[in-house]
Tab-separated table of C-alpha atoms in Angstrom:
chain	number	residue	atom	x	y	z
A	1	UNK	CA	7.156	-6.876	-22.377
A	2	UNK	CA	5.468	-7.318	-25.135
A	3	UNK	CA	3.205	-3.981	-26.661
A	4	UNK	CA	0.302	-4.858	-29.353
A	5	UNK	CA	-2.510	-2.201	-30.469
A	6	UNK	CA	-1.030	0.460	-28.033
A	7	UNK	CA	-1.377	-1.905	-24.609
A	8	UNK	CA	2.457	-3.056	-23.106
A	9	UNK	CA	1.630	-6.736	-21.571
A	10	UNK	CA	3.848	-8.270	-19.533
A	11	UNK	CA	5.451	-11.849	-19.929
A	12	UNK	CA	7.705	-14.415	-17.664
A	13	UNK	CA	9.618	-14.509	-13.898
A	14	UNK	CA	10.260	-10.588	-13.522
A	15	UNK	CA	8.467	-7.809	-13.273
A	16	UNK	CA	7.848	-4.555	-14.254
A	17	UNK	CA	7.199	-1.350	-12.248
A	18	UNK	CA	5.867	2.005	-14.437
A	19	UNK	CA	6.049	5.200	-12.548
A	20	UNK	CA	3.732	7.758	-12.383
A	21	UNK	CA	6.105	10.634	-11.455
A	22	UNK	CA	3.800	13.687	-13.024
A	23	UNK	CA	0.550	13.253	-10.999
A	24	UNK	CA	-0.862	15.987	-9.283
A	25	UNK	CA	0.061	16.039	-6.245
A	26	UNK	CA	3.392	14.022	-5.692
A	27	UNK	CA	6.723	16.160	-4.755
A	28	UNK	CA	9.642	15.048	-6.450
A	29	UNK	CA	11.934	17.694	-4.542
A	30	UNK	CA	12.512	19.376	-1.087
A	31	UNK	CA	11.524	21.667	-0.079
A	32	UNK	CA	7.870	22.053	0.309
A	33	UNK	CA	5.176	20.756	2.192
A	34	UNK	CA	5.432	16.748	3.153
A	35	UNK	CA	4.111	15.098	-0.466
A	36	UNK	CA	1.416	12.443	-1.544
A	37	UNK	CA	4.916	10.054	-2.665
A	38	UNK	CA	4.910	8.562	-5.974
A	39	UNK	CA	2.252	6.270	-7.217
A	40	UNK	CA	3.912	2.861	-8.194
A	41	UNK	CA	2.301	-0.527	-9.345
A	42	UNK	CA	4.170	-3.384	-9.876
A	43	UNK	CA	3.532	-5.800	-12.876
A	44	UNK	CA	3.835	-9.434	-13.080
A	45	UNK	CA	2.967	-11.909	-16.383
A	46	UNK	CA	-0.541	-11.476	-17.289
A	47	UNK	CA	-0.169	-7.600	-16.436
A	48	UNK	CA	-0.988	-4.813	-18.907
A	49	UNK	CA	-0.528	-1.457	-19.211
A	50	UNK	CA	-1.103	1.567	-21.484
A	51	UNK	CA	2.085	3.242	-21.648
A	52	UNK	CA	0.133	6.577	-22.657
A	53	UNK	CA	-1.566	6.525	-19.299
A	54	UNK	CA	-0.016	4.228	-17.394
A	55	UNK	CA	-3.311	2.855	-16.289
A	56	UNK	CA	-3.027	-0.513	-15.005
A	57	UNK	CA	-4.915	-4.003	-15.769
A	58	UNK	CA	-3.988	-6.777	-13.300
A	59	UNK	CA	-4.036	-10.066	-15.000
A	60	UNK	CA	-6.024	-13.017	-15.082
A	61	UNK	CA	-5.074	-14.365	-11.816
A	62	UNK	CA	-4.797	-11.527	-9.715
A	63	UNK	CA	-7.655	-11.099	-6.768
A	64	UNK	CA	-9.115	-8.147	-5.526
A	65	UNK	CA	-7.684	-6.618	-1.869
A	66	UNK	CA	-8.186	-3.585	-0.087
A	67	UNK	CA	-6.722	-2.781	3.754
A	68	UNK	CA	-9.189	-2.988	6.775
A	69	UNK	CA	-7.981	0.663	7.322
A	70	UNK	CA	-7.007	-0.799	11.343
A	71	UNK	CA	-3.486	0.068	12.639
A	72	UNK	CA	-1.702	-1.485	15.006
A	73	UNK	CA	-1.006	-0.165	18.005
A	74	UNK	CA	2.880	0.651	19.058
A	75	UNK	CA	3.882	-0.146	22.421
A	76	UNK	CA	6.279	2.812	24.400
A	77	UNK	CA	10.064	2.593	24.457
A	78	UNK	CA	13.019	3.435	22.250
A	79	UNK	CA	13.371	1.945	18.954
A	80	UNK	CA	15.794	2.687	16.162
A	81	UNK	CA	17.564	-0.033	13.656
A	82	UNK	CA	20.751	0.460	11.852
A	83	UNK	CA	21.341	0.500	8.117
A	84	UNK	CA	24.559	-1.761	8.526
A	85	UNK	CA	23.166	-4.122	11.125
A	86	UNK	CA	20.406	-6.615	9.519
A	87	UNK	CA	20.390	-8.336	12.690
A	88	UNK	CA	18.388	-5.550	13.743
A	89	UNK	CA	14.810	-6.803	11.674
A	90	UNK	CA	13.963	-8.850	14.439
A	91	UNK	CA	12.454	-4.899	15.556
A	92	UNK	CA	10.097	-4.610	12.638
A	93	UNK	CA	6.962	-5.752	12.885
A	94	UNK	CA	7.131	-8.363	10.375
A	95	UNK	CA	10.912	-9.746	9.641
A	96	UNK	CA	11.157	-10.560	6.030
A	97	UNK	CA	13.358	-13.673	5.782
A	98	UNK	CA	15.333	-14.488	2.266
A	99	UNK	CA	18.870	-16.176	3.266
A	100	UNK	CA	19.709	-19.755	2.789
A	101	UNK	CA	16.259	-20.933	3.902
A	102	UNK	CA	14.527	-19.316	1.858
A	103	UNK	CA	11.620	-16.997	1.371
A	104	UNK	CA	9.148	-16.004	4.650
A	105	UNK	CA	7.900	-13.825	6.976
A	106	UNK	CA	7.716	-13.446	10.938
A	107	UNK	CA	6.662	-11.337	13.607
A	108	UNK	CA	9.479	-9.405	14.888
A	109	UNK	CA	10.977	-10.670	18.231
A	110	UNK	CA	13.266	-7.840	19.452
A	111	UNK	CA	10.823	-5.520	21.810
A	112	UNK	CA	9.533	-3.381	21.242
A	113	UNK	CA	8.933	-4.189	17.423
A	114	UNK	CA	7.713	-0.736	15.406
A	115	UNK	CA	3.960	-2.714	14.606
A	116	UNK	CA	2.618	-2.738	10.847
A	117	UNK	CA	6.313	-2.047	9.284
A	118	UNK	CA	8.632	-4.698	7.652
A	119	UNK	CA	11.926	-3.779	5.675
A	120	UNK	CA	15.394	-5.015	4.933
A	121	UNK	CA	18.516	-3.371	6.167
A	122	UNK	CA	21.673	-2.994	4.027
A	123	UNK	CA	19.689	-3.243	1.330
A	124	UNK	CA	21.839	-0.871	-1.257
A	125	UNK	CA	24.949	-3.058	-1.614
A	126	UNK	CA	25.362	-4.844	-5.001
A	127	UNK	CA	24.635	-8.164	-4.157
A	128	UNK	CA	21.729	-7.554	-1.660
A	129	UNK	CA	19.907	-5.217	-3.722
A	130	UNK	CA	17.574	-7.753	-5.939
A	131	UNK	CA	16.861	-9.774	-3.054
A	132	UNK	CA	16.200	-7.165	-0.815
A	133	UNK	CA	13.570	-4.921	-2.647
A	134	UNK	CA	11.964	-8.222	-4.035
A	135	UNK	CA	11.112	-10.002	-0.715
A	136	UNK	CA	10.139	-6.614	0.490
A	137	UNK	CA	7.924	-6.136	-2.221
A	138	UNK	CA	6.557	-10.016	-2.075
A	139	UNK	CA	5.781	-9.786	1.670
A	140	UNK	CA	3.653	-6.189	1.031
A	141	UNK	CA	1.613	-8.969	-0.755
A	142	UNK	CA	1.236	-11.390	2.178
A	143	UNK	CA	0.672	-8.760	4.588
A	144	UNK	CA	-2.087	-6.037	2.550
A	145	UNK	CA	-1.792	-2.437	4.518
A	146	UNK	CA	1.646	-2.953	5.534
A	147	UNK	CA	4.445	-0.753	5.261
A	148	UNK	CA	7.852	-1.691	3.733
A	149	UNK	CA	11.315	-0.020	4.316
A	150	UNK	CA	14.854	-0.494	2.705
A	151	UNK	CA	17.812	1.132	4.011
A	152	UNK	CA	21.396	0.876	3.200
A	153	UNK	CA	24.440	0.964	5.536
A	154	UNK	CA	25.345	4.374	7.083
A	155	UNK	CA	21.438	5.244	7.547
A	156	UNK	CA	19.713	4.735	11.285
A	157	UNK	CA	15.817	4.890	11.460
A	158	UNK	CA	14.747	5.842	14.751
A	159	UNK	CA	11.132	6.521	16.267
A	160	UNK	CA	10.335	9.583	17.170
A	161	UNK	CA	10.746	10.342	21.138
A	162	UNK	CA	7.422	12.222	21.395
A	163	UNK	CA	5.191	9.720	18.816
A	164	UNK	CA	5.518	6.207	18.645
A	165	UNK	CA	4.282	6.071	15.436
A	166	UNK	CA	6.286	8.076	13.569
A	167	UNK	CA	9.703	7.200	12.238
A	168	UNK	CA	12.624	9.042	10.783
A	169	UNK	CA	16.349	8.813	9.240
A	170	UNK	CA	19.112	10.284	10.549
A	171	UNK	CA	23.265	9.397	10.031
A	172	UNK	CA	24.008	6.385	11.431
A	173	UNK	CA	27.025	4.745	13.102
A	174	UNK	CA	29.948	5.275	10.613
A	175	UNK	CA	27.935	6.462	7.523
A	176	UNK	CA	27.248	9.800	5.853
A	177	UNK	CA	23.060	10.404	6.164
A	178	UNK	CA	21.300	7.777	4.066
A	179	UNK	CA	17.385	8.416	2.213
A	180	UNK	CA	15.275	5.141	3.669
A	181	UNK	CA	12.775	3.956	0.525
A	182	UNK	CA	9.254	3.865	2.054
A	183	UNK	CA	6.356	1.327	0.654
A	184	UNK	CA	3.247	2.050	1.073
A	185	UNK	CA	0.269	-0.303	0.185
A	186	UNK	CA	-2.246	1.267	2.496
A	187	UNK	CA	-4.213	1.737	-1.037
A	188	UNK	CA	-3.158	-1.664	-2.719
A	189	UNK	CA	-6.545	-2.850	-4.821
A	190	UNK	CA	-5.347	-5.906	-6.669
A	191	UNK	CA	-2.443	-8.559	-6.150
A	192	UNK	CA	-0.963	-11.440	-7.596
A	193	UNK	CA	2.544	-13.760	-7.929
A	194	UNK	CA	4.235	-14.655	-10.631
A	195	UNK	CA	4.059	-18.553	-11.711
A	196	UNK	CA	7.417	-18.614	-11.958
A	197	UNK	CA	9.954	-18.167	-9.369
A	198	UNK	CA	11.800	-15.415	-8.846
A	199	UNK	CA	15.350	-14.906	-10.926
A	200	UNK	CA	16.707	-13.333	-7.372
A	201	UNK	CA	18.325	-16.561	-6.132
A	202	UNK	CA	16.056	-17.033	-3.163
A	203	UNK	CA	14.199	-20.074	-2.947
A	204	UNK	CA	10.519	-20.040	-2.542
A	205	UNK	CA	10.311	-16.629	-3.749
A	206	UNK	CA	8.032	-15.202	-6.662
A	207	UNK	CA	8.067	-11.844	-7.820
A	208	UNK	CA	4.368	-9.859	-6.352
A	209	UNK	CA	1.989	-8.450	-8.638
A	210	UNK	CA	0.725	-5.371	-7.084
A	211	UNK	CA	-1.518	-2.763	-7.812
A	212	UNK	CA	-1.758	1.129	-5.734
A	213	UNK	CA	1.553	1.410	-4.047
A	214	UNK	CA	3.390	4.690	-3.395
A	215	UNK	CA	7.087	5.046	-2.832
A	216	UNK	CA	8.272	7.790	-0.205
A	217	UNK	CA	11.914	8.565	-0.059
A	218	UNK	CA	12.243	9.624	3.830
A	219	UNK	CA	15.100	12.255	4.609
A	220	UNK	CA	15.863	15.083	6.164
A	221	UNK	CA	13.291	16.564	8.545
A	222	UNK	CA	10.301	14.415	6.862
A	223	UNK	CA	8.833	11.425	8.959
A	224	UNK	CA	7.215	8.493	8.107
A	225	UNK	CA	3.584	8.012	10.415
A	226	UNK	CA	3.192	4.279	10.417
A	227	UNK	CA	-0.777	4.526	11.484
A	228	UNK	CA	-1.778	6.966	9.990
A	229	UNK	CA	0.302	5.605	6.604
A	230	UNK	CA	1.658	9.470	5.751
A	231	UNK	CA	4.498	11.159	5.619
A	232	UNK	CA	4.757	14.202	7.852
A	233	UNK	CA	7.358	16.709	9.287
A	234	UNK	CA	9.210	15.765	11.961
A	235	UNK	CA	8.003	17.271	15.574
């Protein structure tokens, strides 16, 4: 990161993510009414910032987006997927692939699939961790209005019996109660790659520029409306 007449600019494979933690509006702490999450942007080479503000200028390359505002509609049935069990993807709407072959997407193929959200599971542990929340964050930029999800082992999302749209965590199978990271990019407005691939160790991946994220940490009695992109207490 390089910082010249007050402006941070970003340079090379990686990326950079300033928080906005102090706006109006976002909870940091339970309890209290369900919060606004935390406004997050993440910053690829060509990126600038003013680290006074923390106001954000996508670089050269990056294009315009903005979400159609549509959701997709859930189908009935029980859902929940594991924190320890990464098998379990195949039930997000989009499966985020980033193994031996590679960087990619999917449509989920375990039904019913909870529509609009993708995520990785076991995502805390060491050597999972990079890969995990940068192939989340790369396929929030190939699917705009999407919602991402990382959960470590010990943690169980599971849909809410009365709302098929809402989600929440609870302990899972072995495991003390784990806090899923939510990704919202409902409000994305600009996007971009890196030109260099990623330093992640996953081939055909590229760190995301992206710009108007918020991070939710879901816990607790809090749950996580996948169409109407908002967390809300849980029925």
């Amino acid at each position: 990161m390089v910082v010249q007449g007050g402006v941070a600019t970003v340079v090379g494979s990686a990326r950079s993510r300033p928080r906005r933690v102090g706006e109006a509006g976002a909870r940091v702490r339970a309890p209290g009414p369900p919060g606004r999450g935390c406004p997050s942007d993440q910053l690829v080479d060509g990126w600038s910032f003013d680290p006074a503000t923390l106001a954000v200028t996508p670089g050269p390359r990056a294009e315009a987006v903005a979400w159609d505002g549509v959701a997709t509609a859930n189908a009935p049935g029980d859902w929940r997927v594991d924190g320890d069990a990464p098998a379990q993807e195949e039930r997000f709407g989009w499966v985020v692939a980033r193994g031996a072959a590679g960087y990619g997407t999917h449509p989920g193929r375990e039904v019913p699939v909870q529509q609009d959200l993708l995520g990785a599971l076991d995502a805390t542990a060491t050597d999972r961790r990079g890969p995990a929340q940068e192939a989340v964050l790369r396929a929030l930029y190939d699917h705009v209005g999407a919602t991402g999800g990382l959960l470590g082992a010990g943690g169980r999302l599971v849909r809410d019996p009365d709302d098929v749209d809402r989600i929440r965590v609870v302990a899972g199978p072995g495991g003390p109660d784990q806090a899923a990271v939510i990704v919202e990019s409902a409000a994305l407005t600009a996007r971009d790659t890196s030109p260099e691939p990623s330093n992640v160790g996953v081939e055909g991946l590229a760190a995301a520029g992206l710009a108007g994220l918020r991070l939710h940490l879901l816990a607790g009695d809090l749950a996580y409306d996948t169409a109407a992109r908002a967390v809300v207490r849980s029925r």
